[in-house]
Coordinates of C-alpha atoms in Angstrom, one line a residue:
X210 CA -4.1 -21.8 -0.4
X211 CA -0.3 -22.2 -0.2
X212 CA 1.1 -21.7 3.4
X213 CA 3.1 -18.5 3.7
X214 CA 6.8 -18.8 5.1
X215 CA 6.5 -16.0 7.6
X216 CA 10.5 -15.8 7.7
X217 CA 10.6 -14.4 4.2
X218 CA 8.5 -11.5 5.1
X219 CA 9.8 -10.4 8.5
X220 CA 12.1 -7.7 7.1
X221 CA 11.7 -5.3 10.2
X222 CA 11.1 -1.5 9.7
X223 CA 11.7 0.2 6.5
X224 CA 11.0 3.5 4.7
X225 CA 10.0 4.5 1.2
X226 CA 12.9 5.2 -1.1
X227 CA 12.7 8.8 -2.4
X228 CA 15.2 10.5 -4.8
X229 CA 15.9 13.2 -2.3
X230 CA 17.6 10.7 0.0
X231 CA 19.6 8.8 -2.7
X232 CA 23.0 10.6 -1.9
X233 CA 22.5 10.2 1.9
X234 CA 21.7 6.5 1.7
X235 CA 24.7 5.7 -0.6
X236 CA 27.1 7.8 1.2
X237 CA 26.1 7.1 4.9
X238 CA 24.3 3.5 4.6
X239 CA 21.9 4.3 7.3
X240 CA 20.8 1.4 9.6
X241 CA 17.4 0.9 7.9
X242 CA 16.2 -2.6 7.6
X243 CA 14.8 -2.4 4.0
X244 CA 13.5 0.0 1.4
X245 CA 10.3 0.0 -0.8
X246 CA 10.8 1.6 -4.2
X247 CA 7.9 2.8 -6.4
X248 CA 8.2 0.5 -9.5
X249 CA 7.1 3.2 -12.0
X250 CA 9.9 5.5 -10.9
X251 CA 12.5 3.1 -12.1
X252 CA 10.8 1.0 -14.9
X253 CA 11.5 3.4 -17.6
X254 CA 14.5 5.3 -16.1
X255 CA 17.9 4.3 -17.0
X256 CA 20.9 6.4 -16.0
X257 CA 21.1 7.7 -12.4
X258 CA 17.9 6.5 -11.0
X259 CA 18.3 3.0 -12.0
X260 CA 22.1 3.0 -11.1
X261 CA 21.2 4.4 -7.6
X262 CA 18.5 1.6 -7.1
X263 CA 21.0 -1.0 -8.1
X264 CA 23.6 0.4 -5.5
X265 CA 21.2 0.6 -2.8
X266 CA 20.0 -3.0 -3.6
X267 CA 23.4 -4.2 -3.1
X268 CA 23.1 -3.3 0.8
X269 CA 19.5 -3.4 1.5
X270 CA 16.4 -5.7 0.9
X271 CA 14.2 -4.0 -1.8
X272 CA 10.4 -4.3 -2.3
X273 CA 8.7 -2.9 -5.4
X274 CA 5.4 -1.1 -5.0
X275 CA 3.4 0.0 -8.0
X276 CA 0.6 2.5 -8.6
X277 CA -0.3 1.7 -12.2
X278 CA -1.2 -1.9 -12.7
X279 CA -5.0 -1.2 -12.6
X280 CA -5.8 -4.7 -11.8
X281 CA -9.5 -3.8 -11.4
X282 CA -9.9 -2.0 -14.6
X283 CA -12.3 -3.5 -17.3
X284 CA -9.5 -2.7 -19.9
X285 CA -7.1 -5.7 -20.7
X286 CA -4.1 -5.7 -18.6
X287 CA -1.4 -3.7 -20.0
X288 CA 1.0 -6.4 -21.1
X289 CA 3.7 -3.8 -22.0
X290 CA 3.6 -2.5 -18.6
X291 CA 3.9 -5.9 -17.1
X292 CA 6.8 -7.0 -19.2
X293 CA 8.6 -3.9 -18.3
X294 CA 8.0 -4.5 -14.6
X295 CA 9.2 -8.1 -15.0
X296 CA 12.5 -6.7 -16.6
X297 CA 12.9 -4.4 -13.5
X298 CA 12.2 -7.3 -11.2
X299 CA 14.8 -9.7 -12.9
X300 CA 17.4 -6.9 -12.5
X301 CA 16.7 -5.8 -9.0
X302 CA 15.4 -9.2 -7.5
X303 CA 12.9 -7.4 -5.0
X304 CA 11.6 -9.6 -2.0
X305 CA 8.1 -9.1 -3.5
X306 CA 6.0 -7.0 -5.8
X307 CA 2.9 -5.0 -4.7
X308 CA 0.1 -2.9 -6.1
X309 CA -3.3 -1.8 -5.1
X310 CA -6.8 -3.3 -5.1
X311 CA -8.1 -0.6 -7.4
X312 CA -8.4 0.6 -10.9
X313 CA -6.4 3.7 -12.3
X314 CA -8.0 4.1 -15.7
X315 CA -10.4 2.7 -18.4
X316 CA -11.1 3.1 -22.0
X317 CA -7.3 3.8 -22.5
X318 CA -7.5 6.6 -20.1
X319 CA -5.2 6.9 -17.1
X320 CA -6.4 8.8 -14.1
X321 CA -3.1 8.6 -12.3
X322 CA -5.1 8.0 -9.0
X323 CA -6.0 4.9 -7.1
X324 CA -9.9 4.5 -7.6
X325 CA -11.8 2.2 -5.5
X326 CA -13.9 -0.8 -6.7
X327 CA -17.4 -2.0 -5.8
X328 CA -16.9 -5.2 -3.9
X329 CA -19.2 -7.9 -5.1
X330 CA -19.1 -11.4 -6.8
X331 CA -19.0 -10.0 -10.4
X332 CA -15.9 -8.0 -9.5
X333 CA -14.3 -10.8 -7.7
X334 CA -14.7 -13.1 -10.6
X335 CA -13.4 -10.3 -12.8
X336 CA -10.2 -10.0 -10.8
X337 CA -9.3 -13.7 -10.3
X338 CA -8.0 -14.3 -13.8
X339 CA -6.3 -11.0 -14.0
X340 CA -4.3 -11.8 -10.7
X341 CA -3.4 -15.1 -12.2
X342 CA -2.2 -13.4 -15.4
X343 CA -0.1 -11.1 -13.6
X344 CA 1.4 -13.7 -11.3
X345 CA 2.1 -15.8 -14.5
X346 CA 4.1 -12.9 -16.1
X347 CA 6.0 -12.0 -12.8
X348 CA 6.5 -15.6 -11.9
X349 CA 5.6 -14.8 -8.2
X350 CA 2.7 -14.0 -6.0
X351 CA 1.3 -10.6 -6.3
X352 CA 0.8 -8.6 -3.2
X353 CA -2.3 -6.4 -3.2
X354 CA -3.0 -3.3 -0.8
X355 CA -6.4 -2.3 0.5
X356 CA -6.8 1.4 -0.8
X357 CA -8.0 4.4 1.0
X358 CA -11.6 5.2 0.0
X359 CA -13.9 8.1 0.3
X360 CA -17.2 6.6 -1.0
X361 CA -19.0 3.3 -0.7
X362 CA -20.7 1.7 -3.7
X363 CA -24.4 0.6 -3.4
X364 CA -23.4 -2.4 -5.6
X365 CA -21.0 -3.6 -3.0
X366 CA -22.2 -6.8 -1.3
X367 CA -19.0 -8.1 0.3
X368 CA -16.8 -6.3 3.0
X369 CA -13.3 -5.4 1.9
X370 CA -11.8 -8.0 4.3
X371 CA -13.9 -10.8 3.1
X372 CA -13.4 -9.8 -0.5
X373 CA -9.6 -9.9 -0.1
X374 CA -9.8 -13.2 1.8
X375 CA -11.7 -14.8 -1.2
X376 CA -9.4 -13.3 -3.7
X377 CA -6.3 -14.8 -1.7
X378 CA -8.0 -18.1 -1.6
X379 CA -8.7 -18.2 -5.3
X380 CA -5.4 -16.8 -6.4
X381 CA -2.7 -17.4 -3.6
X382 CA -2.0 -13.7 -3.9
X383 CA -0.6 -12.0 -0.7
X384 CA -1.8 -8.8 1.1
X385 CA -0.3 -5.5 2.1
X386 CA -2.4 -4.1 4.9
X387 CA -2.2 -0.3 5.0
X388 CA -3.1 0.6 8.5
X389 CA -3.5 4.4 7.6
X390 CA -6.0 3.4 4.7
X391 CA -7.9 1.4 7.2
X392 CA -8.4 4.4 9.5
X393 CA -9.0 6.8 6.6
X394 CA -11.6 4.6 5.0
X395 CA -13.3 3.5 8.2
X396 CA -13.5 7.2 9.4
X397 CA -14.9 8.4 6.1
X398 CA -17.4 5.5 6.0
X399 CA -18.3 5.9 9.6
X400 CA -17.5 2.3 10.5
X401 CA -15.1 0.8 13.2
X402 CA -11.5 0.2 12.1
X403 CA -11.0 -2.3 15.0
X404 CA -14.0 -4.2 13.5
X405 CA -12.2 -4.2 10.2
X406 CA -9.1 -5.6 11.5
X407 CA -11.1 -8.4 13.3
X408 CA -12.5 -9.5 10.0
X409 CA -9.1 -9.2 8.1
X410 CA -7.3 -12.3 6.7
X411 CA -4.1 -11.9 8.6
X412 CA -2.8 -15.3 7.5
X413 CA -2.2 -13.6 4.0
X414 CA -0.5 -10.3 5.2
X415 CA 3.0 -10.1 4.5
X416 CA 3.5 -6.3 4.8
X417 CA 2.2 -3.3 6.7
X418 CA 2.0 0.3 5.7
X419 CA 2.1 3.3 7.9
X420 CA 1.5 7.0 6.8
X421 CA 0.3 10.4 7.9
X422 CA -2.9 11.9 6.7
X423 CA -4.9 15.2 6.8
X424 CA -7.9 15.3 9.1
X425 CA -10.4 17.7 7.7
X426 CA -13.0 17.3 10.4
X427 CA -15.8 15.7 8.6
X428 CA -13.4 13.5 6.5
X429 CA -9.8 12.5 6.2
X430 CA -7.7 12.5 3.1
X431 CA -4.8 10.0 2.6
X432 CA -1.8 12.4 2.0
X433 CA 1.4 10.9 3.2
X434 CA 2.7 14.2 4.3
X435 CA 3.2 14.0 8.0
X436 CA 3.8 11.9 11.1
X437 CA 1.6 8.9 11.9
X438 CA -1.2 9.7 14.4
X439 CA -1.7 7.8 17.6
X440 CA -5.0 6.3 16.6
X441 CA -3.1 4.7 13.5
X442 CA -0.3 3.5 15.9
X443 CA -3.0 1.8 18.1
X444 CA -4.2 -0.1 15.1
X445 CA -0.7 -0.9 14.0
X446 CA 0.0 -2.6 17.5
X447 CA -2.9 -4.9 16.8
X448 CA -2.0 -5.6 13.2
X449 CA 1.6 -6.3 13.7
X450 CA 1.1 -8.8 16.3
X451 CA -1.7 -10.5 14.4
X452 CA 0.5 -10.6 11.3
X453 CA 3.2 -12.3 13.2
X454 CA 5.6 -9.3 12.8
X455 CA 5.0 -8.5 9.0
X456 CA 7.5 -6.2 7.3
X457 CA 6.4 -2.6 8.3
X458 CA 7.0 0.5 6.1
X459 CA 6.5 4.2 6.5
X460 CA 5.3 6.1 3.4
X461 CA 6.0 9.9 3.3
X462 CA 5.5 11.4 -0.1
X463 CA 4.5 15.1 0.4
X464 CA 6.9 17.5 2.2
X465 CA 9.4 14.9 2.5
X466 CA 11.7 15.5 5.6
X467 CA 15.4 14.9 6.1
X468 CA 16.2 11.2 6.2
X469 CA 17.0 11.1 9.8
X470 CA 13.6 12.5 10.6
X471 CA 11.9 9.9 8.3
X472 CA 13.8 7.1 9.8
X473 CA 13.0 8.2 13.4
X474 CA 9.3 8.3 12.7
X475 CA 9.2 4.6 11.5
X476 CA 11.5 3.6 14.5
X477 CA 8.6 4.8 16.8
X478 CA 6.9 1.5 15.8
X479 CA 9.2 -0.3 18.3
X480 CA 7.5 1.4 21.2
X481 CA 4.1 0.3 20.0
X482 CA 5.3 -3.3 19.3
X483 CA 6.8 -3.5 22.7
X484 CA 3.7 -2.3 24.4
X485 CA 2.0 -5.1 26.2
X486 CA -1.3 -3.3 25.9
X487 CA -2.6 -0.2 24.2
X488 CA -3.2 1.3 27.5
X489 CA 0.5 1.3 28.3
X490 CA 0.8 4.2 25.7
X491 CA -0.3 7.8 26.3
X492 CA -1.8 8.9 22.9
X493 CA -3.0 12.4 22.2
X494 CA -6.4 13.0 20.9
X495 CA -6.1 12.8 17.1
X496 CA -7.8 16.2 16.5
X497 CA -4.8 17.9 18.1
X498 CA -2.3 16.0 15.8
X499 CA -3.8 16.0 12.4
X500 CA -6.4 19.1 12.0
X501 CA -5.0 20.6 8.8
X502 CA -6.9 22.0 5.9
X503 CA -3.9 22.5 3.6
X504 CA -3.3 21.3 0.1
X505 CA -4.1 17.6 -0.6
X506 CA -1.9 15.3 -2.5
X507 CA -4.8 12.9 -3.5
X508 CA -7.1 15.1 -5.5
X509 CA -10.6 13.6 -6.1
X510 CA -11.5 15.6 -9.1
X511 CA -11.8 13.1 -11.9
X512 CA -14.4 12.2 -14.6
X513 CA -15.7 9.1 -12.8
X514 CA -19.4 9.3 -13.8
X515 CA -18.6 9.8 -17.4
X516 CA -16.3 6.7 -17.4
X517 CA -18.4 4.6 -15.1
X518 CA -21.4 5.0 -17.4
X519 CA -19.5 3.4 -20.3
X520 CA -18.2 0.3 -18.2
X521 CA -19.8 -3.0 -18.5
X522 CA -19.6 -4.2 -14.9
X523 CA -21.5 -1.1 -13.7
X524 CA -24.5 -1.4 -16.0
X525 CA -27.9 -1.6 -14.2
X526 CA -29.4 -5.2 -14.5

């Protein structure tokens, strides 16, 4: 596996680029280290959105983050999508391009959601040539993010950290470690997030994600619509140091606050980075911060059983 040049990935603390902040960013040029732009929001949009992205890219490092590559689907990769993404990459020159370890559709249908994969050797071998194909088209390493999950598959035989380690070894892809997703998935599965981090291949991590979620008591929904809870900040402290200061970004997609509040939230990372030990901090119990049964931005209603029954990889042996 190719050695990662850490200096290329230590961008500091960034925030997700949202259109409600375009004017503020262009006018004020706030002291943000970098921005992450959702690829699909700009791939097909000319005019003002693309012009704004070009102007912002003149002053800040930009990373592209996608939600529709569907790297895990059994459908062939969408070459039209990849070539349109490559055109955006050539124009904006992002530091890197990321998407998710998931599938978003099959049989020509798009769920518009990030659906989890069973993690086993068959799926690993299915993904390896697809990652190579994407990297050949984009002419750069693909960065893949661990998704938030709500179920476990009985066909899974490999832990997510080990699965990602094997995928990186076979393809030289990189990893975006979403700390909130680790917390959400481990809580929903009843597993230990610290043990997940202990197993994770940090030598391939180039970026970290932070976000808020909705705690529903028995389960957690990944909603990106509030501040980061202290339990996630504690995991971030570990992940940031183990990743040698990987670029860190705050996602906030629902009830997006004014830019100053968004920026202030990601700057809280400085306190957690500087802490010599987690015991230096004084976190509040998570139940007091996140108990919220409002609307969900990640709906689960989808025709998964019908689609899965027609998928080759999931047929019973």
